[in-house]
Structure formats: C-alpha cells, structure tokens
Tab-separated table of C-alpha atoms (C1' of nucleotides) in Angstrom:
chain	number	residue	atom	x	y	z
A	1	MET	CA	64.417	100.288	78.774
A	2	ALA	CA	61.072	100.727	77.395
A	3	ASP	CA	59.953	97.425	76.030
A	4	THR	CA	56.421	98.724	75.837
A	5	PRO	CA	55.214	98.522	72.249
A	6	ILE	CA	55.399	101.685	70.206
A	7	TYR	CA	51.684	101.658	69.417
A	8	GLN	CA	51.066	101.589	73.158
A	9	LEU	CA	53.333	104.575	73.681
A	10	VAL	CA	51.409	106.461	71.024
A	11	LYS	CA	48.094	105.523	72.627
A	12	ASP	CA	49.292	106.537	76.075
A	13	ALA	CA	50.586	109.852	74.804
A	14	LEU	CA	47.332	110.705	73.067
A	15	ARG	CA	45.215	109.479	75.962
A	16	ALA	CA	47.226	111.681	78.304
A	17	ARG	CA	46.631	114.703	76.089
A	18	ILE	CA	42.907	114.005	76.104
A	19	GLU	CA	42.568	113.277	79.801
A	20	SER	CA	44.636	116.280	80.757
A	21	GLY	CA	42.376	118.540	78.766
A	22	ALA	CA	45.095	119.557	76.329
A	23	LEU	CA	42.803	118.140	73.664
A	24	VAL	CA	39.091	118.572	74.154
A	25	THR	CA	36.015	117.281	72.382
A	26	GLY	CA	36.132	118.131	68.689
A	27	ASP	CA	39.834	118.937	68.569
A	28	MET	CA	41.797	117.371	65.771
A	29	VAL	CA	44.234	114.620	66.678
A	30	PRO	CA	47.422	114.362	64.601
A	31	GLY	CA	46.974	112.145	61.548
A	32	GLU	CA	48.671	108.819	60.950
A	33	GLU	CA	51.496	110.265	58.846
A	34	GLN	CA	52.157	112.936	61.441
A	35	LEU	CA	52.257	110.474	64.332
A	36	ALA	CA	54.471	108.137	62.332
A	37	ALA	CA	56.912	111.013	61.912
A	38	ASP	CA	56.624	112.183	65.530
A	39	PHE	CA	57.218	108.755	66.999
A	40	ASN	CA	59.571	107.588	64.292
A	41	CYS	CA	57.489	104.574	63.453
A	42	SER	CA	55.624	103.212	60.451
A	43	ARG	CA	52.222	104.447	59.461
A	44	LEU	CA	50.684	101.083	60.359
A	45	THR	CA	51.865	101.399	63.935
A	46	ALA	CA	50.347	104.864	64.240
A	47	HIS	CA	47.232	103.525	62.553
A	48	ARG	CA	46.899	100.782	65.121
A	49	ALA	CA	47.151	103.245	67.993
A	50	LEU	CA	44.448	105.456	66.519
A	51	ARG	CA	42.239	102.511	65.630
A	52	GLU	CA	42.359	101.149	69.164
A	53	LEU	CA	41.593	104.555	70.634
A	54	ALA	CA	38.644	104.736	68.276
A	55	ASP	CA	37.510	101.263	69.393
A	56	GLU	CA	37.646	102.483	72.972
A	57	GLY	CA	35.500	105.437	72.054
A	58	LEU	CA	38.018	108.186	72.810
A	59	VAL	CA	38.332	109.456	69.254
A	60	VAL	CA	36.256	109.447	66.100
A	61	ARG	CA	37.863	108.812	62.738
A	62	LYS	CA	36.556	109.933	59.391
A	63	ARG	CA	38.109	109.679	56.009
A	64	ARG	CA	39.380	112.910	54.678
A	65	ALA	CA	38.161	114.709	57.788
A	66	GLY	CA	40.817	113.138	59.989
A	67	THR	CA	40.650	112.065	63.616
A	68	GLN	CA	39.086	114.120	66.363
A	69	VAL	CA	38.469	113.746	70.076
A	70	ALA	CA	35.091	112.087	70.618
A	71	ALA	CA	32.298	113.498	72.702
A	72	ARG	CA	32.662	111.917	76.095
A	73	GLY	CA	30.680	108.773	76.574
A	74	SER	CA	26.965	109.259	76.817
A	75	GLY	CA	26.880	105.753	78.152
A	76	VAL	CA	28.944	103.656	80.499
A	77	LEU	CA	29.676	99.949	80.621
A	78	ILE	CA	29.421	98.064	83.865
A	79	ARG	CA	30.206	94.466	84.586
A	80	ILE	CA	27.843	91.963	86.126
A	81	PRO	CA	29.979	89.361	87.842
A	82	SER	CA	28.969	85.731	88.129
A	83	VAL	CA	27.200	85.044	91.414
A	84	ARG	CA	29.759	82.602	92.636
A	85	GLU	CA	32.675	84.897	91.838
A	86	GLU	CA	30.962	87.777	93.526
A	87	ILE	CA	30.348	85.848	96.735
A	88	GLU	CA	33.693	84.110	96.934
A	89	GLY	CA	35.394	87.373	96.078
A	90	ARG	CA	34.059	88.702	99.366
A	91	GLY	CA	35.563	85.794	101.217
A	92	VAL	CA	32.183	84.283	102.071
A	93	ALA	CA	31.208	80.637	101.651
A	94	TYR	CA	29.159	79.985	98.532
A	95	ARG	CA	26.391	77.415	98.294
A	96	TYR	CA	23.774	76.692	95.662
A	97	GLU	CA	20.420	75.251	96.654
A	98	LEU	CA	18.095	73.718	94.091
A	99	LEU	CA	14.458	74.393	94.942
A	100	ALA	CA	12.660	73.018	91.914
A	101	CYS	CA	13.398	71.466	88.550
A	102	ARG	CA	10.390	70.488	86.505
A	103	HIS	CA	8.714	70.593	83.149
A	104	ALA	CA	6.210	73.384	82.965
A	105	VAL	CA	4.520	75.803	80.661
A	106	PRO	CA	5.848	79.335	81.094
A	107	GLY	CA	3.424	82.151	81.755
A	108	ALA	CA	2.531	84.730	79.169
A	109	ALA	CA	5.257	87.205	80.168
A	110	ILE	CA	8.015	84.632	79.907
A	111	SER	CA	6.666	83.182	76.684
A	112	GLU	CA	6.746	86.595	75.133
A	113	ALA	CA	10.278	87.301	76.324
A	114	LEU	CA	11.376	83.989	74.868
A	115	SER	CA	9.315	84.662	71.747
A	116	VAL	CA	8.123	81.077	71.525
A	117	ASP	CA	4.686	79.950	70.527
A	118	ALA	CA	5.500	76.370	71.333
A	119	LYS	CA	3.944	76.049	74.765
A	120	GLY	CA	5.386	73.326	76.902
A	121	ARG	CA	8.735	71.682	76.307
A	122	HIS	CA	10.365	74.035	78.762
A	123	LEU	CA	12.394	73.244	81.821
A	124	ASN	CA	11.809	75.435	84.856
A	125	VAL	CA	14.685	75.557	87.309
A	126	VAL	CA	14.434	77.472	90.559
A	127	GLY	CA	17.266	77.874	93.000
A	128	ARG	CA	18.964	80.034	95.590
A	129	HIS	CA	22.536	81.173	95.978
A	130	TRP	CA	23.741	81.525	99.542
A	131	ALA	CA	26.476	83.788	100.820
A	132	GLY	CA	27.272	82.259	104.175
A	133	ASN	CA	23.964	82.036	106.009
A	134	ARG	CA	22.175	84.684	103.971
A	135	VAL	CA	20.297	84.321	100.715
A	136	PHE	CA	22.207	86.277	98.105
A	137	GLN	CA	20.206	85.561	94.984
A	138	HIS	CA	17.072	83.752	93.901
A	139	ASP	CA	16.859	82.448	90.338
A	140	THR	CA	13.856	81.478	88.282
A	141	ARG	CA	14.992	80.102	84.983
A	142	TRP	CA	13.248	78.780	81.898
A	143	ILE	CA	15.172	76.673	79.436
A	144	ASN	CA	13.921	76.048	75.931
A	145	LEU	CA	14.201	72.280	75.617
A	146	ILE	CA	13.774	72.343	71.877
A	147	GLN	CA	16.968	74.397	71.635
A	148	VAL	CA	18.761	72.747	74.535
A	149	PRO	CA	17.632	69.130	74.827
A	150	ALA	CA	20.823	68.299	76.725
A	151	ALA	CA	19.426	70.170	79.716
A	152	LEU	CA	17.279	67.126	80.475
A	153	GLU	CA	20.337	65.145	81.394
A	154	ALA	CA	22.006	67.794	83.520
A	155	ASP	CA	22.038	67.500	87.279
A	156	PHE	CA	21.099	70.912	88.576
A	157	SER	CA	21.371	69.910	92.205
A	158	THR	CA	25.147	70.071	92.062
A	159	VAL	CA	25.678	72.785	89.457
A	160	SER	CA	23.575	75.922	89.177
A	161	ALA	CA	21.588	76.209	85.988
A	162	ASN	CA	23.388	79.455	85.283
A	163	GLN	CA	26.792	77.834	85.431
A	164	TRP	CA	25.751	74.757	83.515
A	165	LEU	CA	24.348	76.842	80.696
A	166	LEU	CA	27.457	79.015	80.542
A	167	GLU	CA	29.693	75.993	80.293
A	168	ASN	CA	27.631	73.835	78.005
A	169	VAL	CA	25.512	75.967	75.745
A	170	PRO	CA	26.942	78.436	73.263
A	171	SER	CA	25.035	81.664	72.815
A	172	SER	CA	25.417	84.516	70.406
A	173	SER	CA	23.780	87.347	72.312
A	174	VAL	CA	22.486	88.095	75.762
A	175	ASP	CA	20.051	90.818	76.805
A	176	HIS	CA	19.730	92.198	80.298
A	177	GLU	CA	17.303	94.383	82.095
A	178	ILE	CA	17.778	95.688	85.605
A	179	SER	CA	14.974	97.034	87.738
A	180	ALA	CA	13.928	97.511	91.338
A	181	LEU	CA	10.789	96.146	92.900
A	182	ALA	CA	9.272	95.580	96.312
A	183	ALA	CA	9.225	92.005	97.577
A	184	ASP	CA	5.809	90.357	97.477
A	185	ALA	CA	4.991	87.581	99.924
A	186	ARG	CA	6.486	84.846	97.785
A	187	ALA	CA	9.723	86.688	97.060
A	188	ALA	CA	10.037	87.679	100.704
A	189	THR	CA	9.824	84.048	101.787
A	190	ALA	CA	12.284	82.917	99.149
A	191	LEU	CA	14.842	85.533	100.073
A	192	GLU	CA	14.109	85.467	103.796
A	193	VAL	CA	13.415	89.172	104.026
A	194	GLU	CA	10.425	91.256	105.121
A	195	PRO	CA	7.666	91.720	102.548
A	196	GLY	CA	8.051	95.137	100.933
A	197	THR	CA	11.843	95.053	101.057
A	198	ALA	CA	13.374	96.642	97.951
A	199	LEU	CA	14.832	94.036	95.621
A	200	LEU	CA	17.177	94.320	92.691
A	201	ARG	CA	15.941	92.282	89.762
A	202	ILE	CA	18.033	91.247	86.804
A	203	GLU	CA	16.333	89.687	83.826
A	204	ARG	CA	18.461	87.887	81.307
A	205	VAL	CA	17.493	86.392	77.966
A	206	SER	CA	20.117	84.614	75.908
A	207	HIS	CA	19.871	83.730	72.258
A	208	LEU	CA	21.606	81.562	69.735
A	209	GLY	CA	21.033	83.070	66.352
A	210	GLN	CA	17.322	83.816	66.116
A	211	ASN	CA	16.301	81.432	68.840
A	212	ALA	CA	15.823	82.237	72.495
A	213	ILE	CA	17.699	79.745	74.632
A	214	THR	CA	16.868	80.696	78.158
A	215	HIS	CA	15.197	83.263	80.350
A	216	ALA	CA	16.380	84.002	83.863
A	217	ALA	CA	14.954	86.273	86.531
A	218	MET	CA	17.358	86.937	89.375
A	219	LEU	CA	16.368	88.639	92.610
A	220	HIS	CA	18.636	90.186	95.233
A	221	PRO	CA	17.966	91.784	98.565
A	222	GLY	CA	18.776	95.382	97.717
A	223	ALA	CA	21.252	95.970	100.479
A	224	LEU	CA	23.369	92.987	99.573
A	225	PHE	CA	23.991	93.536	95.962
A	226	SER	CA	26.146	95.952	94.063
A	227	LEU	CA	27.885	96.123	90.728
A	228	LYS	CA	31.292	97.504	90.023
A	229	SER	CA	32.084	99.371	86.859
A	230	GLU	CA	34.554	99.246	84.006
A	231	ARG	CA	36.449	101.632	81.839
A	232	ARG	CA	35.028	103.476	78.867
B	1	MET	CA	30.408	91.097	46.183
B	2	ALA	CA	32.097	90.710	49.407
B	3	ASP	CA	34.045	93.832	50.059
B	4	THR	CA	34.116	92.905	53.710
B	5	PRO	CA	37.698	92.933	54.954
B	6	ILE	CA	39.499	89.607	55.065
B	7	TYR	CA	40.246	89.877	58.773
B	8	GLN	CA	36.507	90.266	59.321
B	9	LEU	CA	35.787	87.159	57.281
B	10	VAL	CA	38.260	85.238	59.383
B	11	LYS	CA	36.694	86.535	62.594
B	12	ASP	CA	33.198	85.695	61.427
B	13	ALA	CA	34.212	82.206	60.403
B	14	LEU	CA	35.857	81.476	63.745
B	15	ARG	CA	33.039	83.074	65.711
B	16	ALA	CA	30.556	80.910	63.839
B	17	ARG	CA	32.525	77.780	64.702
B	18	ILE	CA	32.534	78.759	68.366
B	19	GLU	CA	28.901	79.789	68.591
B	20	SER	CA	27.719	76.711	66.745
B	21	GLY	CA	29.501	74.502	69.219
B	22	ALA	CA	31.882	73.093	66.621
B	23	LEU	CA	34.626	74.472	68.829
B	24	VAL	CA	34.058	74.364	72.566
B	25	THR	CA	35.905	75.754	75.558
B	26	GLY	CA	39.495	74.633	75.574
B	27	ASP	CA	39.620	73.533	71.939
B	28	MET	CA	42.544	74.728	69.908
B	29	VAL	CA	41.882	77.350	67.244
B	30	PRO	CA	44.011	77.193	64.073
B	31	GLY	CA	47.214	79.218	64.402
B	32	GLU	CA	48.097	82.339	62.475
B	33	GLU	CA	50.108	80.531	59.797
B	34	GLN	CA	47.327	78.017	59.296
B	35	LEU	CA	44.631	80.680	58.964
B	36	ALA	CA	46.822	82.678	56.619
B	37	ALA	CA	47.052	79.612	54.399
B	38	ASP	CA	43.343	78.733	54.714
B	39	PHE	CA	42.164	82.208	53.845
B	40	ASN	CA	44.970	82.972	51.448
B	41	CYS	CA	46.024	86.092	53.311
B	42	SER	CA	49.103	87.344	55.102
B	43	ARG	CA	49.947	86.322	58.599
B	44	LEU	CA	49.297	89.851	59.862
B	45	THR	CA	45.726	89.694	58.656
B	46	ALA	CA	45.148	86.402	60.425
B	47	HIS	CA	46.892	87.846	63.459
B	48	ARG	CA	44.543	90.787	63.538
B	49	ALA	CA	41.494	88.529	63.428
B	50	LEU	CA	42.753	86.435	66.324
B	51	ARG	CA	43.845	89.471	68.312
B	52	GLU	CA	40.428	91.072	68.035
B	53	LEU	CA	38.697	87.859	69.025
B	54	ALA	CA	40.986	87.727	72.030
B	55	ASP	CA	40.123	91.353	72.874
B	56	GLU	CA	36.477	90.380	72.764
B	57	GLY	CA	37.138	87.545	75.149
B	58	LEU	CA	36.197	84.675	72.850
B	59	VAL	CA	39.647	83.134	72.701
B	60	VAL	CA	42.764	83.071	74.819
B	61	ARG	CA	46.181	83.318	73.212
B	62	LYS	CA	49.426	82.057	74.663
B	63	ARG	CA	52.837	81.959	73.166
B	64	ARG	CA	53.953	78.536	72.193
B	65	ALA	CA	50.668	77.062	73.463
B	66	GLY	CA	48.624	78.584	70.656
B	67	THR	CA	45.092	79.944	70.679
B	68	GLN	CA	42.179	78.218	72.347
B	69	VAL	CA	38.507	78.910	72.883
B	70	ALA	CA	38.043	80.844	76.111
B	71	ALA	CA	35.806	79.811	78.963
B	72	ARG	CA	32.558	81.603	78.469
B	73	GLY	CA	32.319	84.856	80.259
B	74	SER	CA	31.658	84.630	83.958
B	75	GLY	CA	30.695	88.265	83.739
B	76	VAL	CA	28.647	90.398	81.399
B	77	LEU	CA	28.906	94.021	80.356
B	78	ILE	CA	25.835	96.191	80.289
B	79	ARG	CA	25.482	99.766	79.163
B	80	ILE	CA	24.075	102.584	81.232
B	81	PRO	CA	22.696	105.126	78.776
B	82	SER	CA	22.676	108.838	79.454
B	83	VAL	CA	19.409	109.953	80.995
B	84	ARG	CA	18.515	112.249	78.177
B	85	GLU	CA	19.220	109.651	75.509
B	86	GLU	CA	17.215	107.071	77.377
B	87	ILE	CA	14.172	109.311	77.686
B	88	GLU	CA	14.247	110.752	74.205
B	89	GLY	CA	14.878	107.284	72.829
B	90	ARG	CA	11.440	106.373	74.106
B	91	GLY	CA	9.908	109.296	72.281
B	92	VAL	CA	9.069	111.162	75.478
B	93	ALA	CA	9.775	114.842	76.132
B	94	TYR	CA	12.856	115.398	78.268
B	95	ARG	CA	13.215	118.184	80.814
B	96	TYR	CA	15.801	118.924	83.485
B	97	GLU	CA	14.806	120.736	86.647
B	98	LEU	CA	17.409	122.235	88.954
B	99	LEU	CA	16.365	121.963	92.597
B	100	ALA	CA	19.440	123.218	94.397
B	101	CYS	CA	22.950	124.415	93.686
B	102	ARG	CA	24.973	125.495	96.694
B	103	HIS	CA	28.252	125.249	98.502
B	104	ALA	CA	28.116	122.688	101.262
B	105	VAL	CA	30.142	120.240	103.241
B	106	PRO	CA	29.434	116.659	102.205
B	107	GLY	CA	28.452	114.123	104.852
B	108	ALA	CA	30.764	111.418	106.069
B	109	ALA	CA	29.628	108.803	103.535
B	110	ILE	CA	30.223	111.094	100.573
B	111	SER	CA	33.506	112.387	101.923
B	112	GLU	CA	34.746	108.859	102.217
B	113	ALA	CA	33.620	107.941	98.717
B	114	LEU	CA	35.403	110.995	97.387
B	115	SER	CA	38.384	110.221	99.622
B	116	VAL	CA	38.917	113.845	100.467
B	117	ASP	CA	39.900	115.205	103.832
B	118	ALA	CA	39.435	118.758	102.669
B	119	LYS	CA	36.003	119.484	104.069
B	120	GLY	CA	34.155	122.243	102.334
B	121	ARG	CA	35.004	123.545	98.898
B	122	HIS	CA	32.367	121.302	97.357
B	123	LEU	CA	29.461	122.171	95.143
B	124	ASN	CA	26.234	120.319	95.783
B	125	VAL	CA	23.882	120.140	92.816
B	126	VAL	CA	20.462	118.534	93.090
B	127	GLY	CA	18.087	118.104	90.181
B	128	ARG	CA	15.391	116.034	88.569
B	129	HIS	CA	15.046	114.607	85.087
B	130	TRP	CA	11.510	114.463	83.751
B	131	ALA	CA	10.150	112.061	81.170
B	132	GLY	CA	6.965	113.797	80.064
B	133	ASN	CA	5.044	114.478	83.263
B	134	ARG	CA	6.751	111.846	85.385
B	135	VAL	CA	9.965	112.089	87.374
B	136	PHE	CA	12.452	109.766	85.760
B	137	GLN	CA	15.534	110.372	87.843
B	138	HIS	CA	16.669	112.353	90.854
B	139	ASP	CA	20.327	113.375	91.104
B	140	THR	CA	22.341	114.421	94.114
B	141	ARG	CA	25.782	115.414	93.013
B	142	TRP	CA	28.914	116.603	94.766
B	143	ILE	CA	31.618	118.317	92.770
B	144	ASN	CA	35.128	118.744	94.116
B	145	LEU	CA	35.791	122.421	93.511
B	146	ILE	CA	39.493	122.082	94.104
B	147	GLN	CA	39.664	119.742	91.119
B	148	VAL	CA	36.978	121.452	89.075
B	149	PRO	CA	36.970	125.175	89.867
B	150	ALA	CA	35.278	125.881	86.541
B	151	ALA	CA	32.069	124.395	87.961
B	152	LEU	CA	31.530	127.678	89.804
B	153	GLU	CA	30.885	129.454	86.540
B	154	ALA	CA	28.602	126.845	85.023
B	155	ASP	CA	24.878	127.471	84.783
B	156	PHE	CA	23.259	124.265	85.987
B	157	SER	CA	19.748	125.557	85.451
B	158	THR	CA	19.985	125.011	81.715
B	159	VAL	CA	22.359	122.060	81.554
B	160	SER	CA	22.294	119.120	83.934
B	161	ALA	CA	25.379	118.759	86.088
B	162	ASN	CA	25.855	115.326	84.605
B	163	GLN	CA	25.973	116.621	81.076
B	164	TRP	CA	28.112	119.616	81.927
B	165	LEU	CA	30.684	117.428	83.627
B	166	LEU	CA	30.746	114.994	80.737
B	167	GLU	CA	31.322	117.751	78.246
B	168	ASN	CA	33.718	119.896	80.208
B	169	VAL	CA	35.696	117.767	82.605
B	170	PRO	CA	37.996	114.979	81.506
B	171	SER	CA	38.082	111.898	83.693
B	172	SER	CA	40.255	108.830	83.630
B	173	SER	CA	38.073	106.330	85.456
B	174	VAL	CA	34.527	105.995	86.673
B	175	ASP	CA	33.164	103.601	89.292
B	176	HIS	CA	29.551	102.574	89.585
B	177	GLU	CA	27.466	100.775	92.118
B	178	ILE	CA	23.874	99.742	91.589
B	179	SER	CA	21.522	98.861	94.387
B	180	ALA	CA	17.844	98.781	95.297
B	181	LEU	CA	16.272	100.562	98.233
B	182	ALA	CA	12.868	101.545	99.519
B	183	ALA	CA	11.926	105.205	99.185
B	184	ASP	CA	12.055	107.136	102.454
B	185	ALA	CA	9.833	110.179	102.915
B	186	ARG	CA	12.288	112.553	101.285
B	187	ALA	CA	12.961	110.388	98.256
B	188	ALA	CA	9.258	109.688	97.859
B	189	THR	CA	8.529	113.405	97.717
B	190	ALA	CA	11.341	114.084	95.302
B	191	LEU	CA	10.286	111.331	92.933
B	192	GLU	CA	6.561	111.798	93.489
B	193	VAL	CA	5.949	108.206	94.484
B	194	GLU	CA	4.547	106.496	97.567
B	195	PRO	CA	6.951	106.051	100.482
B	196	GLY	CA	8.259	102.486	100.468
B	197	THR	CA	8.305	102.251	96.673
B	198	ALA	CA	11.292	100.276	95.440
B	199	LEU	CA	13.922	102.516	93.893
B	200	LEU	CA	16.917	101.774	91.719
B	201	ARG	CA	19.967	103.659	92.913
B	202	ILE	CA	23.099	104.237	90.879
B	203	GLU	CA	26.121	105.673	92.577
B	204	ARG	CA	28.886	107.055	90.411
B	205	VAL	CA	32.317	108.333	91.385
B	206	SER	CA	34.603	109.680	88.713
B	207	HIS	CA	38.325	110.276	89.009
B	208	LEU	CA	41.070	112.063	87.186
B	209	GLY	CA	44.285	110.301	87.998
B	210	GLN	CA	44.349	109.907	91.782
B	211	ASN	CA	41.802	112.595	92.484
B	212	ALA	CA	38.083	112.135	92.888
B	213	ILE	CA	36.228	114.613	90.743
B	214	THR	CA	32.601	114.050	91.500
B	215	HIS	CA	30.128	111.841	93.297
B	216	ALA	CA	26.602	111.311	92.034
B	217	ALA	CA	23.695	109.412	93.538
B	218	MET	CA	20.900	108.796	91.054
B	219	LEU	CA	17.484	107.465	92.043
B	220	HIS	CA	14.825	105.957	89.786
B	221	PRO	CA	11.332	104.733	90.449
B	222	GLY	CA	11.847	101.009	89.970
B	223	ALA	CA	9.119	100.472	87.445
B	224	LEU	CA	10.375	103.149	85.119
B	225	PHE	CA	13.946	102.226	84.752
B	226	SER	CA	15.714	99.455	82.933
B	227	LEU	CA	19.080	98.837	81.374
B	228	LYS	CA	19.766	97.074	78.141
B	229	SER	CA	22.798	94.921	77.666
B	230	GLU	CA	25.706	94.591	75.291
B	231	ARG	CA	27.758	91.898	73.681
B	232	ARG	CA	30.632	90.082	75.305
C	1	DG	C1'	41.378	116.528	42.784
C	2	DA	C1'	43.667	115.686	46.938
C	3	DG	C1'	44.202	114.144	51.455
C	4	DT	C1'	42.728	111.147	54.914
C	5	DG	C1'	41.824	106.689	56.835
C	6	DG	C1'	41.220	101.298	55.787
C	7	DT	C1'	43.252	97.393	54.399
C	8	DC	C1'	46.710	94.336	52.791
C	9	DT	C1'	51.387	92.039	51.736
C	10	DA	C1'	56.003	90.023	52.394
C	11	DG	C1'	59.388	89.762	55.189
C	12	DA	C1'	61.632	90.285	59.527
C	13	DC	C1'	63.145	89.947	64.481
C	14	DC	C1'	62.044	89.035	69.163
C	15	DA	C1'	60.023	86.927	73.536
C	16	DC	C1'	58.121	83.428	75.559
C	17	DC	C1'	57.518	78.817	76.991
C	18	DC	C1'	56.519	73.748	76.307
C	19	DG	C1'	58.695	69.510	75.634
D	1	DG	C1'	65.351	74.011	70.485
D	2	DG	C1'	61.656	75.220	68.023
D	3	DG	C1'	57.013	76.726	67.422
D	4	DT	C1'	53.878	80.154	68.706
D	5	DG	C1'	52.278	84.730	69.194
D	6	DG	C1'	53.749	90.036	69.378
D	7	DT	C1'	55.444	93.612	67.061
D	8	DC	C1'	57.338	96.259	63.386
D	9	DT	C1'	58.597	98.103	58.544
D	10	DA	C1'	58.123	99.799	53.801
D	11	DG	C1'	55.390	100.012	50.349
D	12	DA	C1'	51.064	99.629	48.070
D	13	DC	C1'	46.174	100.241	46.489
D	14	DC	C1'	41.560	101.605	47.469
D	15	DA	C1'	37.435	104.275	49.350
D	16	DC	C1'	35.575	107.991	50.986
D	17	DT	C1'	34.677	112.799	51.401
D	18	DC	C1'	35.781	117.600	51.644
D	19	DT	C1'	36.856	121.547	48.801
DNA sequence: GAGTGGTCTAGACCACCCG
DNA sequence: GGGTGGTCTAGACCACTCT
C-alpha cells in the first residue's frame, strides 16, 4: 500500500496539523518518544521527521524544552533561474551575443565589491542574452584573473561567461543584490529600450574562500523579467 | 577538541574536496561503505552526510550508480526579509502607516491571480512602511474573506496586514514575482518620489491547499531596496 | 535531578538498476 | 546478480536546560 517512508508519514501528519491551524505558533509538538509510540516506529525515525521539519523552519527544537511550532517565516526564499533556462522555458529561442572581452581595470565601485587592491589583472566580459528578437539581459562581468587564470583561455563568444564560470570554477558562496533603476543612455542602447525605462538589476559576487572570484551586473527590461518563488 | 559531529566532519571534508576543485562535476564521490571505513563510523553516519549534501544540491545520488558531484546550480536561492526586520536591521526606526482598509471588489488582474470567481467578499488593505522619515515600501493587499473571515476582526492600524497574516493564517505555499517598473503619478505620490522613478515591485500570492488566501503588491523606491542572498 | 533532543552503532531488509 | 543507496530497529551515551 503505502510504501512512503514512515518518517515521511510523520512529517506529513505534523505538517498537516500545522497548516490546518490545529497547531499554531508556540504550540508544543509531540516529542520523539511520543511520536515513536503513536506511529509505532523507532525513536530515530521520529527524530528524523522532527529534524527535517526543523530544517525546513516549521518547528523549533530545544533540549529539555521540547519541540514547538515555529513563528512563521519572516523571510522567504525565491529562486533565480539561469538565463538560458528561463528563456528556453518560455519556448523562445535563446542566443548569447558577446559584446566585449578585454583586460581592464575595474572602477572603484567594482574594486570595492571584489575587495581587491590589485588593480589590473581583471577580465571584463560584456554580453547580451536574447530571447527571440528581444534583449532579455545585459551582463557586465569582471573576473579576477589571479583567482581564475583559466579564464584567459576560455572562448566567451560561444559560451556565456556566466555559464563558463558555473561549469568550470568552483565557488563557496555567492551574494546577490536586486534593485531597480532607470535606464541611462548607455543602458537604453544596450537593451534597446527607451531611456528612463525601469530596469531590474541583479548584482552577483561569488567567492571561493576569502577571495572574490567574479562580479556580475545583470540588467533586465523591467517588463520582461520575473522570478518565481519556492517553498519555505 | 573536536566535538563536532562525525557526519558534519564527513560533510565538511567532501565539501572541501568539491569546492577546491579536487572533485569536479560528474566525479564519483566515495560510497557509504567507503566513507564509513575512512572515517571509522557506521554506515548510517556516512549516509546522513551524503544525504544532506544531496539535499543541499552538491551531489546527486543514484542507486547502483553511486554518488557523484552535481552540476553546479543553474539557479540560486535568495532570501526576501520581512520589511520590519530589514529596516530595523539597518538601525533605522520602523513605522507602519495604514492608508486604507475597506471591503472592495478586486480588479480583473487581481481576481485572476487569486483565481476566484466569487467577486466581492474581499478585504483591501493599503499601507506604507517607513524607514525613519522615508517611505520604504507601499503595500496593496487583498484578503480573501471567505478563506480568512478572521481578518474582519483584526486591527490593521497597529499591525501590518503582512505581519498579521503571517502570525495568524497558516499557508501551504507562496508564489512571488519580482519586476521593475516606472512610478506612475499615483505610485509616485504614495512613495513620495518623482514620477518615472524606477520601482522594485514584489507580487506575492499565498495559498492554503487549493485556495488563494491573499494577494500583495509591494512597491519600493529602487535605490532603497536590495536583497541579500543565501547559500546553495 | 530529570527529561528532552543530538548523535552514534551494528545489524538488517528492501528497491533499484547497471552490466 | 550484485552493488548501491534508502530505510528501519533497538539500544546506548551524552549535552543541555528547566525546575
């Protein structure tokens, strides 16, 4: 019948009680021993169910104090899809266009974001992502050549810098910042929109250990771009 | 010394091998038996380490085929903080201002998003969140009174609708959409910015089971708002 | 002190799937 | 068929924290 794992049954049962309102924020959830008895399973199985619910943020566990329903998320997680996925997912033809790929010294703002004092030795890659005959995204990327010397040998005319970095350079953490801004003359030309059009800007800095690997500024015409959410 | 759990040691060791590039996408990761032997622990402990790494998306596990390093994430998760947290986190005074709270019939766009045919029976709550003396966010919210009759008795002048809903109404899923748009006259007035200013717009629809609970449209002056990222 | 969660072991059976 | 991961048990010890 039910070949769903027991720990999953326990999770589902508790989640149902929380989502239905039978258990509300602060209420005590049955302990591991109790659940083990209720579901006729071992304590470890009950423990796993509670641990996973805690990982998902639905409950809070404290020694001695037991497990209680967590305050509902003050934050939400959303997913930023890869450009290519996003475009092809809409059934539109995807194309990447390389606009520039050169050695250059990043400006002050970028240098600071990358926290490098070593001026120079950076690769600046600029490109556009097309969705059919419209510009979907414009990228300006800086790659730290001291950290990623292999970037010199990559051919960014066939693969976007974004994709190449994802596939070839490990990173330990990535920071994002999303903001809105009005297109200046340069951005308007690059995106083929009217100056003053609202743009969505995503800034991304990735690190490996203590070292900044790359900085990317991505611009979207506001009307084109959206982000879909996730659980939690 | 190290009272860190064994499964955590195993995870850290494997994560280090992946992030350092010693193991790259597609490479095989040692199996459970092997790790159990290497770390002198039980198979379950090794299993837990691998399972959690798989949950985090770093590896992919297949029966018989073993565990291999996953292709690096084509997507990224970012966190949307609660407004209040975000403002107070910056050390600025937070204040919520209720602008309107009335029964009304949502327009076509909202009705569709809420997927309700039942016109009417909705509560429309409009408010502003202040960060010091600047408008940080403007909310327009629709609450399905059939699903959430208790909203009639809530006092939205002291608690923001957002917060009240989080604390009092369970939900099973939440969808978000982020876009950029230029402020029209109304939005400019509400946010106290110049018309045409780029705004960040977050649209949020929450559900309980099959039923849409609430729809919220949140507007930010572009320069004020940013979102910080998360792991994975 | 006592009760809760956190971790761990040794052993077991099953499901899946590649060769 | 056999090796891999997926799940489960029974029992154990420890750490933390509330009373």
